[in-house]
Coordinates of C-alpha atoms (C1' of nucleotides) in Angstrom, one line a residue:
Chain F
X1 CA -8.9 11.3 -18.4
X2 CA -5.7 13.4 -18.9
X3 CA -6.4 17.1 -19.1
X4 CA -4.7 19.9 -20.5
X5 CA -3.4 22.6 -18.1
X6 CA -1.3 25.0 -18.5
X7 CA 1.2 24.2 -15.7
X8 CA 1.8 21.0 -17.9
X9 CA 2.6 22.8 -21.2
X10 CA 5.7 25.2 -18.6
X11 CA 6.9 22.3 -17.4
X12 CA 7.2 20.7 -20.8
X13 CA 8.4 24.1 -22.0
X14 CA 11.0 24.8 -19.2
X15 CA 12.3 21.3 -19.6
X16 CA 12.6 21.5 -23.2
X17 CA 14.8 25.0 -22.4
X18 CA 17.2 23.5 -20.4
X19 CA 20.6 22.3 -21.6
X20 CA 21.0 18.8 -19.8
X21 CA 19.6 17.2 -16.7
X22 CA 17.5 19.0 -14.1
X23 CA 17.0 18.2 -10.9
X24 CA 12.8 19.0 -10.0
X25 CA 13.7 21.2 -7.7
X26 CA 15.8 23.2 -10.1
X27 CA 13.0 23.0 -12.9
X28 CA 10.8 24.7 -9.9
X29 CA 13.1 27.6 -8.9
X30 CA 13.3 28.0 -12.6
X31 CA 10.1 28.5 -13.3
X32 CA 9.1 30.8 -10.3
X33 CA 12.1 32.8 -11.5
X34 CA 10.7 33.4 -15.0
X35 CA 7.4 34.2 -12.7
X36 CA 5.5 31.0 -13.0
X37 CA 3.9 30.1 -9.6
X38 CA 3.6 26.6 -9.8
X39 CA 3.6 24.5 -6.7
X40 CA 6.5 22.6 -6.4
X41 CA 4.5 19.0 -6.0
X42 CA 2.5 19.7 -9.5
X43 CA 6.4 19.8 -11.0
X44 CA 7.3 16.4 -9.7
X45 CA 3.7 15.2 -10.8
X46 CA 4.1 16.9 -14.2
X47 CA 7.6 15.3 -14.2
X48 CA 6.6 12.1 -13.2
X49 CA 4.1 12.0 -16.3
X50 CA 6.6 13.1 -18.7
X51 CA 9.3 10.7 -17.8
X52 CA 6.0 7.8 -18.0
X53 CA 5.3 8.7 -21.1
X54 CA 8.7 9.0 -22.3
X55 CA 8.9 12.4 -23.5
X56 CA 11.2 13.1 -20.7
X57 CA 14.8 10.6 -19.5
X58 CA 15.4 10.6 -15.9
X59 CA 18.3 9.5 -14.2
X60 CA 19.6 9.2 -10.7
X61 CA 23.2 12.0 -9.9
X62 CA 25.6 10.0 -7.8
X63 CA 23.9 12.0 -5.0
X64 CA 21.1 10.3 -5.4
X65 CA 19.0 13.0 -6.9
X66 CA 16.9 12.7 -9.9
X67 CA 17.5 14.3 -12.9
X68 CA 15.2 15.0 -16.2
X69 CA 15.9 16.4 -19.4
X70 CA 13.7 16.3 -22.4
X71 CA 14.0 13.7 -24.4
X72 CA 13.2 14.0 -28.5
X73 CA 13.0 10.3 -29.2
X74 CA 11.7 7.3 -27.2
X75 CA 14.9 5.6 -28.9
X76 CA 16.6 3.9 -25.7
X77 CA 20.1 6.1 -25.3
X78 CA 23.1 6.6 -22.4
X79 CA 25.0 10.3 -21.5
X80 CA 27.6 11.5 -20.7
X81 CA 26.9 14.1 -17.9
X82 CA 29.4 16.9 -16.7
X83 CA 29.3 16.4 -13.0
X84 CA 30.2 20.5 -12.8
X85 CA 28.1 22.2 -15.4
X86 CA 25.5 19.6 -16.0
X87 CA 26.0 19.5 -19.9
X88 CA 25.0 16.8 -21.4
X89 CA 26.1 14.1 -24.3
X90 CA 23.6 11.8 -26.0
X91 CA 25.8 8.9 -26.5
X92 CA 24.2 5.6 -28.3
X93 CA 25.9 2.3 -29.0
X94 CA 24.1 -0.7 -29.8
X95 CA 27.0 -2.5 -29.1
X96 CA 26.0 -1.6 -25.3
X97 CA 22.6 -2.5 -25.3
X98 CA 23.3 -5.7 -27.2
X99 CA 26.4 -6.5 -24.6
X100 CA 23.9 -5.6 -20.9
X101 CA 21.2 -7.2 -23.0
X102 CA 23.0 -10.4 -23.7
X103 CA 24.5 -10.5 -20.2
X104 CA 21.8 -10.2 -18.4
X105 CA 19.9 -13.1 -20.2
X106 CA 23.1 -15.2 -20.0
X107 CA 22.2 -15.3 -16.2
X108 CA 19.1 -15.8 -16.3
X109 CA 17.8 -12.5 -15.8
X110 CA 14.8 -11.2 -17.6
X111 CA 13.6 -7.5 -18.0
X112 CA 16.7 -6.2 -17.9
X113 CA 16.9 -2.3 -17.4
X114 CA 20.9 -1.6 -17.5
X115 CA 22.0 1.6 -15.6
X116 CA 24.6 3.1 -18.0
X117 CA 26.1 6.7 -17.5
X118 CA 28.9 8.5 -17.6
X119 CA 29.5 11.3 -15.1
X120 CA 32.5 13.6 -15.7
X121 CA 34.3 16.9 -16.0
X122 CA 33.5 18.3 -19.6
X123 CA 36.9 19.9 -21.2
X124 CA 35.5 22.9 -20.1
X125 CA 35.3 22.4 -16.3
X126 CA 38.3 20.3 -16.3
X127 CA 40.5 23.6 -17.7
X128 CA 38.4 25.7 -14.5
X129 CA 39.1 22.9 -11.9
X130 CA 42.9 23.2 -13.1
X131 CA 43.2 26.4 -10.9
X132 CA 42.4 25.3 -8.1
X133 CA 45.6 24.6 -5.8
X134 CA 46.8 20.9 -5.4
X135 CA 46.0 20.1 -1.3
Chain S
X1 CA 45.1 7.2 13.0
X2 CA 42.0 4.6 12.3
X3 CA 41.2 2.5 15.0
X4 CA 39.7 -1.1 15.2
X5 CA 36.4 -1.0 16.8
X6 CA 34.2 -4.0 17.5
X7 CA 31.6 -1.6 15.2
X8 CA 33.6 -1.6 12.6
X9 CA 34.4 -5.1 12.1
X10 CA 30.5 -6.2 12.8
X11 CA 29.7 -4.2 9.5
X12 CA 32.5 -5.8 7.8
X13 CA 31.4 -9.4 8.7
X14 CA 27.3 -8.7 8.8
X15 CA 28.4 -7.0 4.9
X16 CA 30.1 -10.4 4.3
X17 CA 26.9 -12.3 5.7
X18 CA 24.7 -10.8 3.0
X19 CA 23.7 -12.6 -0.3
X20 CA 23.7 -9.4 -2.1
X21 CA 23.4 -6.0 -1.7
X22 CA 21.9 -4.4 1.2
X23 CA 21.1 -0.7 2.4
X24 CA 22.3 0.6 5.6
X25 CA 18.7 0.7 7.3
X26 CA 19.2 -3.1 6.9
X27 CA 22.7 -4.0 7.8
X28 CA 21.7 -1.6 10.7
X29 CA 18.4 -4.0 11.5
X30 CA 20.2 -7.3 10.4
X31 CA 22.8 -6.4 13.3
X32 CA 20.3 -5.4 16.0
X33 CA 18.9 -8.8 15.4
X34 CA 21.8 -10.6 15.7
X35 CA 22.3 -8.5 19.3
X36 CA 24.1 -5.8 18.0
X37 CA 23.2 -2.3 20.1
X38 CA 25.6 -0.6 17.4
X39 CA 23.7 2.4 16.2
X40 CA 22.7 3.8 12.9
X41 CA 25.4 6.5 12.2
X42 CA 27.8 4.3 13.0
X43 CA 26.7 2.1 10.4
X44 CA 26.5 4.6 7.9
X45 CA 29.8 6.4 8.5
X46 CA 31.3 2.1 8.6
X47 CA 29.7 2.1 5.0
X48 CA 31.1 4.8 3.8
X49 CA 34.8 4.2 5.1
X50 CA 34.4 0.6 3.4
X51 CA 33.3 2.1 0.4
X52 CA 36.0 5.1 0.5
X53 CA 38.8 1.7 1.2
X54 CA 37.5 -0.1 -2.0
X55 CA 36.5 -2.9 0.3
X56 CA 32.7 -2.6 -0.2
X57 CA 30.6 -1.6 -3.7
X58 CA 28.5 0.8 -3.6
X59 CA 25.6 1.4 -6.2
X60 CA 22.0 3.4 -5.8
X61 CA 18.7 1.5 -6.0
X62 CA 16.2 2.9 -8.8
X63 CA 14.6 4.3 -5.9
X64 CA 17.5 6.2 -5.0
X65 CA 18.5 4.6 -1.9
X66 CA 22.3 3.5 -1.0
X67 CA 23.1 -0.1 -1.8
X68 CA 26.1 -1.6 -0.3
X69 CA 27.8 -5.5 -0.5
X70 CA 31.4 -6.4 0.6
X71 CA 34.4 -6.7 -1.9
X72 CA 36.6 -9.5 -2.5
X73 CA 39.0 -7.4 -4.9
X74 CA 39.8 -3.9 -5.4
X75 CA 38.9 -4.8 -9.4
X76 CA 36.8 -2.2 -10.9
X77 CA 33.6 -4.2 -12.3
X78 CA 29.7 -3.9 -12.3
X79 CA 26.9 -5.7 -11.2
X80 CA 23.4 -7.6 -12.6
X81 CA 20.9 -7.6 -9.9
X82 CA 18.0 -9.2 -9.2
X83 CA 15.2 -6.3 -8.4
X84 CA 13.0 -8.8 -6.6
X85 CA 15.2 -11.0 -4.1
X86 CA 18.3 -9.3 -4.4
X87 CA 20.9 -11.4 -5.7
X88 CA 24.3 -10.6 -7.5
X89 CA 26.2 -11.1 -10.2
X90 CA 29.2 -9.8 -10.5
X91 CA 30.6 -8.8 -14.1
X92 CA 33.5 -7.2 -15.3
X93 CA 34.4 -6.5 -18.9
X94 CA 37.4 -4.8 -20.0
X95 CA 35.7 -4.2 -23.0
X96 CA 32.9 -2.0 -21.4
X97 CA 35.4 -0.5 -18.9
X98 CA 37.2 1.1 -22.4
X99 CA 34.6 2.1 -24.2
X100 CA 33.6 3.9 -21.3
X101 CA 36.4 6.1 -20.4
X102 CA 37.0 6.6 -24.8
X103 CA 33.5 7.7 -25.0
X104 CA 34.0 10.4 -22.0
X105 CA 37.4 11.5 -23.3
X106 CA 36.4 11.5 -27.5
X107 CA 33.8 14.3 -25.5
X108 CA 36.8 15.9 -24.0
X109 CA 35.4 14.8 -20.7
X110 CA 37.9 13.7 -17.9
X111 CA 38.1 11.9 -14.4
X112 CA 35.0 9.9 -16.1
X113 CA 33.2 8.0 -13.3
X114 CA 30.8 5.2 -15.0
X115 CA 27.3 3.8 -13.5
X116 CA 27.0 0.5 -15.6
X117 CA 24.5 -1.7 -13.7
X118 CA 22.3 -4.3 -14.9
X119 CA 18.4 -4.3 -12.8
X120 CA 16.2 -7.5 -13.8
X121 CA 14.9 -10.2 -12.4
X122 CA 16.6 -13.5 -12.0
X123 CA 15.6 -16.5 -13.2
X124 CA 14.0 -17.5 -10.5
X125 CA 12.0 -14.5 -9.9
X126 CA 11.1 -14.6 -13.5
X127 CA 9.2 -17.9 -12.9
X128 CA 7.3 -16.7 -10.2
X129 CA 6.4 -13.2 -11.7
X130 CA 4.5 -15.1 -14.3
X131 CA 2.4 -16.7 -11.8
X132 CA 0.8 -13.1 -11.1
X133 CA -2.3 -13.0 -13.5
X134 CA -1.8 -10.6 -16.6
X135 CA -4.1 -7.3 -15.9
Chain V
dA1 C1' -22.7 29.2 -23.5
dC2 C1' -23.7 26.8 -19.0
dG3 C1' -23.2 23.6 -15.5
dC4 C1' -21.6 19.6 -13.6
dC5 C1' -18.4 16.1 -12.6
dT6 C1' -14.0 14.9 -11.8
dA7 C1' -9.0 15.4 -12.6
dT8 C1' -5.6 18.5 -11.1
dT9 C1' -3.5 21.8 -8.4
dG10 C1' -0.9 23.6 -4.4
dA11 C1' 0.1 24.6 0.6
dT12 C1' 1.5 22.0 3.9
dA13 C1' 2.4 17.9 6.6
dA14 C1' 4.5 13.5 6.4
dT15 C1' 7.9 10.4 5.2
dG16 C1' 12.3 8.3 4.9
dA17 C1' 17.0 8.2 4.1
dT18 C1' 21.1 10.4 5.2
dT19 C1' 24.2 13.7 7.6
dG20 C1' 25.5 16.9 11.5
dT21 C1' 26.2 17.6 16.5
dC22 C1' 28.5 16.9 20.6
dA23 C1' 29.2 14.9 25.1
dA24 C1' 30.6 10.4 26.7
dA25 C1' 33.1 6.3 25.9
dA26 C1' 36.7 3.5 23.9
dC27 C1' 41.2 2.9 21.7
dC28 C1' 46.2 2.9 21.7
dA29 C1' 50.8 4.4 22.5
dT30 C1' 53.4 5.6 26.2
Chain O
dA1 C1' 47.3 2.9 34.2
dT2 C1' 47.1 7.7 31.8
dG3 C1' 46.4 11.0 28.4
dG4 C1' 45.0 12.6 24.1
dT5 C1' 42.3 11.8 20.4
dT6 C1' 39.3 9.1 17.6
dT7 C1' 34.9 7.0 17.6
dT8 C1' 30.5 6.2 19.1
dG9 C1' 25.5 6.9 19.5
dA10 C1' 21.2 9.3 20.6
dC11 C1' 19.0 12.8 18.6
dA12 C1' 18.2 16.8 15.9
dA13 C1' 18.6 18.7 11.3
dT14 C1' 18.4 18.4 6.5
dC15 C1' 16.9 17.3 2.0
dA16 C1' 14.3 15.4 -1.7
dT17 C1' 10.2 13.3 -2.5
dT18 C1' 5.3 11.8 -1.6
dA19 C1' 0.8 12.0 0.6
dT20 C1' -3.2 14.8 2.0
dC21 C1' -7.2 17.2 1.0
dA22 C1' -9.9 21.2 0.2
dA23 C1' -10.3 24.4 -3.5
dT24 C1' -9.9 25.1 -8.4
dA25 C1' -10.4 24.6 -13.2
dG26 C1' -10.9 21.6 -17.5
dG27 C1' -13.9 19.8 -20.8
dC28 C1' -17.9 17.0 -22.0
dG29 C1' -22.8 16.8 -22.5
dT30 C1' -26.5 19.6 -22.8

DNA sequence: ACGCCTATTGATAATGATTGTCAAAACCAT
DNA sequence: ATGGTTTTGACAATCATTATCAATAGGCGT
């Protein structure tokens, strides 16, 4: 049976307060900064849960981290993710689903789950990066 | 100035051996087997120059690991892969490669780097998964 | 409200992939 | 062959994540 505790509900709650993907480990300095002292393994647990249930998206960073973010819908969707800041764009095209869907079976291949994100410089960070020197 | 080692080209060739993608831990096991004492940095920092050339792919595993498979062309394209035994497809559609980088930019996002690949199971695999009985 | 049973927590150890270190060996132009 | 520098490789270090397991706390039946 799945009980209610309340290091669930702040890691539901932090999740839900950050702007685009965190990494757990993030979500845990987070919370013991705003005084929580939850243990870092419950996070990925509570994590883990969320992302089963799909009230959370995870997604791997190019460094091979994973990321979560809270998710509002269980409609399937993509982002576009600012490699810098880490703010993040729903993007959803069925085109895309229809197109990895269709080539996958085209193949062959059955329960497809396509990989598709965008990692970037948001206009932001792209006008910061600017000032750095060209090496 | 780069220099030809006997290390370097034994990940080149053992990449070329593969089917499909492979992780360093096993291109570095594959080439002990075949007799190869090389050792496991120096297949990691082989990967990564191949990579960094454009003659190898590079992709992550949805278990986060490091996936690598040699290159014929220095064509940007993506991959469907068989998450049981492996195997590869390689597909490349302009079509996808634009909507991509419009997507990032309509966001004012720049130096937009996509992660478009395709996990299933191949056909094969398919018929054999549905010999497993349904729980 | 109380107590019991069990799911959950959390400190820490373990794991597993990857990267850093640095002396020794190998490469290449001379 | 020699010198100078790159590359190698054994091993330690790192980093995120998972397993362990005793202690805790949730919630159902009473």
């Amino acid at each position: 049976m799945k009980r209610n505790t309340w290091q669930r509900e702040a890691v539901r709650t932090e999740l839900g307060r950050a702007e685009g993907f965190v990494s757990a480990q993030g979500l845990h300095s987070a919370l013991h900064t705003s005084g929580s002292p939850i243990g870092l393994a419950t996070v990925y647990r509570a994590l883990a849960d969320l992302a089963l249930e799909g009230d959370a998206d995870s997604l791997q960073s190019p460094d091979g981290e994973s990321l979560y973010r809270a998710c509002s819908t269980t409609d399937h969707h993509h982002h576009l993710i600012c490699r810098n800041c880490g703010l993040t764009v729903e993007i959803e095209v069925d085109a895309i689903e229809n197109w990895a869907t269709e080539e996958a079976s085209k193949h062959g291949f059955t329960e497809a789950a396509h990989v598709i994100d965008i990692f970037g410089l948001c206009a932001a960070c792209t006008a910061l990066a600017s000032d750095r020197p060209t090496p």
